[in-house]
């Protein structure tokens, strides 16, 4: 099946620094990528939707200046947490919807492995 | 509004017991997909099943089975003869076919059910 690779798997950083998380579709073109955040023992909440070549659409309550999303190519989307603070510590996971060779857009979704961010 | 409810926050069973995880959803649309995902402690989401709203047939895959009842807006998941490796958080989710453009593909997740299977 299609593979989505997310990197890094976990990161620890000091308060005030910026952290970039990458989400790559390895064997298909991802027309749309979704970024979710999951706090401990809670559900996954959609943060934003990114489409290749256009600005991301953010969910209500998500600060677009703090969580910068770039989807510059059909295989890569990045989430940058700027000036991270301890309350940004969370599990971030991306999912991709894309064009599978020979099948086109099946509507299927593929998740990355997730990135655990800890801000000290 | 779209909503997925998993009323069971935590379930504990002993190995070999059968266990059913409940999922109830609310939707105004007639076309949608329902999903179940497993999230082990490592965090990654493991896809289990996708069911579209026009297919109410129950599905069985090994020890897993799913019961989709549109009349009660439920999509319950049963694990037969549970094993310790089944211990994880299980999420039910909903996806709208009517979503257009950039939002097609976003999932609405329930809050998850933590399943613990004791040896």
PDB file of N, CA and C in Angstrom, chain A residues 32 34 36 38 41-46 49 51 57 59 91 93 95 97 105-109 111-114 116, chain B residues 10 33 35 37 39 41-45 47 50 89 91 95 101-112 114:
ATOM      1  N   UNK A  32      -3.587  16.393  -1.314  1.00  0.00           N
ATOM      2  CA  UNK A  32      -4.039  17.050  -0.089  1.00  0.00           C
ATOM      3  C   UNK A  32      -3.419  16.350   1.110  1.00  0.00           C
ATOM      4  N   UNK A  34      -3.376  16.463   5.483  1.00  0.00           N
ATOM      5  CA  UNK A  34      -4.061  16.931   6.683  1.00  0.00           C
ATOM      6  C   UNK A  34      -3.116  16.814   7.870  1.00  0.00           C
ATOM      7  N   UNK A  36      -2.964  16.739  11.959  1.00  0.00           N
ATOM      8  CA  UNK A  36      -3.741  16.543  13.176  1.00  0.00           C
ATOM      9  C   UNK A  36      -2.830  16.702  14.391  1.00  0.00           C
ATOM     10  N   UNK A  38      -2.724  15.580  18.589  1.00  0.00           N
ATOM     11  CA  UNK A  38      -3.337  14.708  19.591  1.00  0.00           C
ATOM     12  C   UNK A  38      -2.651  14.935  20.922  1.00  0.00           C
ATOM     13  N   UNK A  41      -4.017  11.088  25.761  1.00  0.00           N
ATOM     14  CA  UNK A  41      -5.296  10.470  26.096  1.00  0.00           C
ATOM     15  C   UNK A  41      -6.488  11.207  25.476  1.00  0.00           C
ATOM     16  N   UNK A  42      -6.248  11.901  24.402  1.00  0.00           N
ATOM     17  CA  UNK A  42      -7.347  12.583  23.730  1.00  0.00           C
ATOM     18  C   UNK A  42      -7.414  12.170  22.267  1.00  0.00           C
ATOM     19  N   UNK A  43      -8.418  12.669  21.605  1.00  0.00           N
ATOM     20  CA  UNK A  43      -8.624  12.296  20.209  1.00  0.00           C
ATOM     21  C   UNK A  43      -7.730  13.121  19.281  1.00  0.00           C
ATOM     22  N   UNK A  44      -7.800  12.801  18.023  1.00  0.00           N
ATOM     23  CA  UNK A  44      -7.056  13.562  17.018  1.00  0.00           C
ATOM     24  C   UNK A  44      -7.922  14.725  16.551  1.00  0.00           C
ATOM     25  N   UNK A  45      -7.336  15.893  16.575  1.00  0.00           N
ATOM     26  CA  UNK A  45      -8.054  17.082  16.154  1.00  0.00           C
ATOM     27  C   UNK A  45      -7.374  17.665  14.930  1.00  0.00           C
ATOM     28  N   UNK A  46      -8.162  17.924  13.908  1.00  0.00           N
ATOM     29  CA  UNK A  46      -7.604  18.487  12.689  1.00  0.00           C
ATOM     30  C   UNK A  46      -7.123  19.910  12.948  1.00  0.00           C
ATOM     31  N   UNK A  49      -5.592  21.862   6.707  1.00  0.00           N
ATOM     32  CA  UNK A  49      -5.588  21.104   5.465  1.00  0.00           C
ATOM     33  C   UNK A  49      -4.684  21.835   4.478  1.00  0.00           C
ATOM     34  N   UNK A  51      -3.059  21.958   0.553  1.00  0.00           N
ATOM     35  CA  UNK A  51      -3.086  21.513  -0.831  1.00  0.00           C
ATOM     36  C   UNK A  51      -1.849  22.027  -1.537  1.00  0.00           C
ATOM     37  N   UNK A  57      -5.501  25.691   4.792  1.00  0.00           N
ATOM     38  CA  UNK A  57      -6.746  26.104   5.426  1.00  0.00           C
ATOM     39  C   UNK A  57      -6.710  25.640   6.867  1.00  0.00           C
ATOM     40  N   UNK A  59      -8.092  25.222  10.828  1.00  0.00           N
ATOM     41  CA  UNK A  59      -9.313  25.065  11.609  1.00  0.00           C
ATOM     42  C   UNK A  59      -9.434  26.218  12.612  1.00  0.00           C
ATOM     43  N   UNK A  91       1.381  15.195  20.128  1.00  0.00           N
ATOM     44  CA  UNK A  91       1.665  14.241  19.058  1.00  0.00           C
ATOM     45  C   UNK A  91       1.055  14.815  17.795  1.00  0.00           C
ATOM     46  N   UNK A  93       0.363  14.364  13.732  1.00  0.00           N
ATOM     47  CA  UNK A  93       0.310  13.303  12.732  1.00  0.00           C
ATOM     48  C   UNK A  93      -0.301  13.843  11.445  1.00  0.00           C
ATOM     49  N   UNK A  95      -1.843  13.096   7.480  1.00  0.00           N
ATOM     50  CA  UNK A  95      -2.415  12.101   6.591  1.00  0.00           C
ATOM     51  C   UNK A  95      -2.464  12.683   5.191  1.00  0.00           C
ATOM     52  N   UNK A  97      -3.998  12.310   1.115  1.00  0.00           N
ATOM     53  CA  UNK A  97      -4.930  11.753   0.144  1.00  0.00           C
ATOM     54  C   UNK A  97      -4.285  11.991  -1.200  1.00  0.00           C
ATOM     55  N   UNK A 105      -7.417   9.046  -7.891  1.00  0.00           N
ATOM     56  CA  UNK A 105      -7.763   9.424  -6.530  1.00  0.00           C
ATOM     57  C   UNK A 105      -8.829   8.460  -6.019  1.00  0.00           C
ATOM     58  N   UNK A 106      -8.429   7.559  -5.156  1.00  0.00           N
ATOM     59  CA  UNK A 106      -9.366   6.573  -4.635  1.00  0.00           C
ATOM     60  C   UNK A 106     -10.088   7.085  -3.399  1.00  0.00           C
ATOM     61  N   UNK A 107      -9.695   8.252  -2.949  1.00  0.00           N
ATOM     62  CA  UNK A 107     -10.287   8.778  -1.725  1.00  0.00           C
ATOM     63  C   UNK A 107      -9.688   8.170  -0.480  1.00  0.00           C
ATOM     64  N   UNK A 108      -8.741   7.265  -0.655  1.00  0.00           N
ATOM     65  CA  UNK A 108      -8.137   6.645   0.515  1.00  0.00           C
ATOM     66  C   UNK A 108      -7.196   7.616   1.209  1.00  0.00           C
ATOM     67  N   UNK A 109      -7.032   7.376   2.466  1.00  0.00           N
ATOM     68  CA  UNK A 109      -6.186   8.234   3.289  1.00  0.00           C
ATOM     69  C   UNK A 109      -5.056   7.402   3.863  1.00  0.00           C
ATOM     70  N   UNK A 111      -1.793   7.552   6.654  1.00  0.00           N
ATOM     71  CA  UNK A 111      -1.252   8.295   7.781  1.00  0.00           C
ATOM     72  C   UNK A 111       0.249   8.104   7.919  1.00  0.00           C
ATOM     73  N   UNK A 112       0.915   9.176   8.354  1.00  0.00           N
ATOM     74  CA  UNK A 112       2.312   9.069   8.744  1.00  0.00           C
ATOM     75  C   UNK A 112       2.402   8.430  10.116  1.00  0.00           C
ATOM     76  N   UNK A 113       3.627   8.192  10.545  1.00  0.00           N
ATOM     77  CA  UNK A 113       3.838   7.502  11.821  1.00  0.00           C
ATOM     78  C   UNK A 113       3.655   8.421  13.012  1.00  0.00           C
ATOM     79  N   UNK A 114       3.589   9.714  12.768  1.00  0.00           N
ATOM     80  CA  UNK A 114       3.417  10.675  13.848  1.00  0.00           C
ATOM     81  C   UNK A 114       4.734  11.201  14.377  1.00  0.00           C
ATOM     82  N   UNK A 116       6.270  13.077  17.902  1.00  0.00           N
ATOM     83  CA  UNK A 116       5.987  13.473  19.285  1.00  0.00           C
ATOM     84  C   UNK A 116       6.891  14.634  19.658  1.00  0.00           C
TER      85      UNK A 116
ATOM     86  N   UNK B  10     -12.671   3.406  28.459  1.00  0.00           N
ATOM     87  CA  UNK B  10     -11.713   2.323  28.707  1.00  0.00           C
ATOM     88  C   UNK B  10     -12.454   1.017  28.872  1.00  0.00           C
ATOM     89  N   UNK B  33     -18.188   7.843   4.652  1.00  0.00           N
ATOM     90  CA  UNK B  33     -17.406   6.656   4.983  1.00  0.00           C
ATOM     91  C   UNK B  33     -17.225   6.583   6.492  1.00  0.00           C
ATOM     92  N   UNK B  35     -14.767   4.625   9.471  1.00  0.00           N
ATOM     93  CA  UNK B  35     -13.471   3.979   9.610  1.00  0.00           C
ATOM     94  C   UNK B  35     -13.280   3.500  11.050  1.00  0.00           C
ATOM     95  N   UNK B  37      -9.667   2.754  13.316  1.00  0.00           N
ATOM     96  CA  UNK B  37      -8.206   2.748  13.375  1.00  0.00           C
ATOM     97  C   UNK B  37      -7.775   2.227  14.736  1.00  0.00           C
ATOM     98  N   UNK B  39      -4.587   2.438  17.441  1.00  0.00           N
ATOM     99  CA  UNK B  39      -3.398   3.214  17.781  1.00  0.00           C
ATOM    100  C   UNK B  39      -2.690   2.532  18.946  1.00  0.00           C
ATOM    101  N   UNK B  41       0.600   1.827  21.555  1.00  0.00           N
ATOM    102  CA  UNK B  41       1.368   2.809  22.349  1.00  0.00           C
ATOM    103  C   UNK B  41       2.407   3.586  21.551  1.00  0.00           C
ATOM    104  N   UNK B  42       2.908   3.002  20.484  1.00  0.00           N
ATOM    105  CA  UNK B  42       3.910   3.707  19.677  1.00  0.00           C
ATOM    106  C   UNK B  42       3.327   4.921  18.967  1.00  0.00           C
ATOM    107  N   UNK B  43       2.016   4.963  18.810  1.00  0.00           N
ATOM    108  CA  UNK B  43       1.366   6.171  18.305  1.00  0.00           C
ATOM    109  C   UNK B  43       0.855   6.133  16.881  1.00  0.00           C
ATOM    110  N   UNK B  44       1.437   5.292  16.041  1.00  0.00           N
ATOM    111  CA  UNK B  44       0.988   5.328  14.649  1.00  0.00           C
ATOM    112  C   UNK B  44      -0.441   4.815  14.541  1.00  0.00           C
ATOM    113  N   UNK B  45      -1.142   5.284  13.548  1.00  0.00           N
ATOM    114  CA  UNK B  45      -2.516   4.838  13.329  1.00  0.00           C
ATOM    115  C   UNK B  45      -2.511   3.677  12.347  1.00  0.00           C
ATOM    116  N   UNK B  47      -4.753   1.383  10.055  1.00  0.00           N
ATOM    117  CA  UNK B  47      -6.052   1.319   9.400  1.00  0.00           C
ATOM    118  C   UNK B  47      -6.636  -0.086   9.555  1.00  0.00           C
ATOM    119  N   UNK B  50     -12.625   0.508   6.230  1.00  0.00           N
ATOM    120  CA  UNK B  50     -13.396   1.633   5.707  1.00  0.00           C
ATOM    121  C   UNK B  50     -14.690   1.067   5.134  1.00  0.00           C
ATOM    122  N   UNK B  89      -5.491   1.892  21.702  1.00  0.00           N
ATOM    123  CA  UNK B  89      -6.631   2.798  21.621  1.00  0.00           C
ATOM    124  C   UNK B  89      -7.248   2.614  20.241  1.00  0.00           C
ATOM    125  N   UNK B  91      -9.959   4.032  17.457  1.00  0.00           N
ATOM    126  CA  UNK B  91     -10.719   5.206  17.053  1.00  0.00           C
ATOM    127  C   UNK B  91     -11.693   4.857  15.948  1.00  0.00           C
ATOM    128  N   UNK B  95     -15.987  10.303   7.500  1.00  0.00           N
ATOM    129  CA  UNK B  95     -15.466  11.093   6.387  1.00  0.00           C
ATOM    130  C   UNK B  95     -16.602  11.336   5.412  1.00  0.00           C
ATOM    131  N   UNK B 101     -13.436  19.616  -2.715  1.00  0.00           N
ATOM    132  CA  UNK B 101     -12.164  20.297  -2.833  1.00  0.00           C
ATOM    133  C   UNK B 101     -11.192  19.923  -1.741  1.00  0.00           C
ATOM    134  N   UNK B 102     -10.699  20.931  -1.065  1.00  0.00           N
ATOM    135  CA  UNK B 102      -9.604  20.686  -0.149  1.00  0.00           C
ATOM    136  C   UNK B 102     -10.017  19.899   1.080  1.00  0.00           C
ATOM    137  N   UNK B 103     -11.288  19.921   1.444  1.00  0.00           N
ATOM    138  CA  UNK B 103     -11.652  19.247   2.691  1.00  0.00           C
ATOM    139  C   UNK B 103     -11.995  17.779   2.468  1.00  0.00           C
ATOM    140  N   UNK B 104     -12.109  17.354   1.212  1.00  0.00           N
ATOM    141  CA  UNK B 104     -12.426  15.955   0.983  1.00  0.00           C
ATOM    142  C   UNK B 104     -11.296  15.105   1.521  1.00  0.00           C
ATOM    143  N   UNK B 105     -11.627  14.262   2.451  1.00  0.00           N
ATOM    144  CA  UNK B 105     -10.609  13.428   3.045  1.00  0.00           C
ATOM    145  C   UNK B 105     -10.374  13.714   4.516  1.00  0.00           C
ATOM    146  N   UNK B 106     -10.893  14.821   5.032  1.00  0.00           N
ATOM    147  CA  UNK B 106     -10.688  15.069   6.459  1.00  0.00           C
ATOM    148  C   UNK B 106     -11.535  14.087   7.252  1.00  0.00           C
ATOM    149  N   UNK B 107     -11.007  13.650   8.365  1.00  0.00           N
ATOM    150  CA  UNK B 107     -11.697  12.693   9.218  1.00  0.00           C
ATOM    151  C   UNK B 107     -12.183  13.369  10.488  1.00  0.00           C
ATOM    152  N   UNK B 108     -13.376  12.970  10.904  1.00  0.00           N
ATOM    153  CA  UNK B 108     -13.908  13.385  12.199  1.00  0.00           C
ATOM    154  C   UNK B 108     -13.766  12.178  13.116  1.00  0.00           C
ATOM    155  N   UNK B 109     -12.943  12.319  14.137  1.00  0.00           N
ATOM    156  CA  UNK B 109     -12.636  11.195  15.005  1.00  0.00           C
ATOM    157  C   UNK B 109     -13.491  11.204  16.262  1.00  0.00           C
ATOM    158  N   UNK B 110     -13.805   9.992  16.735  1.00  0.00           N
ATOM    159  CA  UNK B 110     -14.331   9.861  18.079  1.00  0.00           C
ATOM    160  C   UNK B 110     -13.188  10.039  19.054  1.00  0.00           C
ATOM    161  N   UNK B 111     -13.483  10.029  20.324  1.00  0.00           N
ATOM    162  CA  UNK B 111     -12.422  10.287  21.299  1.00  0.00           C
ATOM    163  C   UNK B 111     -11.589   9.054  21.618  1.00  0.00           C
ATOM    164  N   UNK B 112     -12.008   7.912  21.074  1.00  0.00           N
ATOM    165  CA  UNK B 112     -11.204   6.710  21.249  1.00  0.00           C
ATOM    166  C   UNK B 112     -11.604   5.877  22.450  1.00  0.00           C
ATOM    167  N   UNK B 114      -9.812   3.047  24.957  1.00  0.00           N
ATOM    168  CA  UNK B 114      -8.595   2.361  25.369  1.00  0.00           C
ATOM    169  C   UNK B 114      -8.956   0.915  25.739  1.00  0.00           C
TER     170      UNK B 114
END
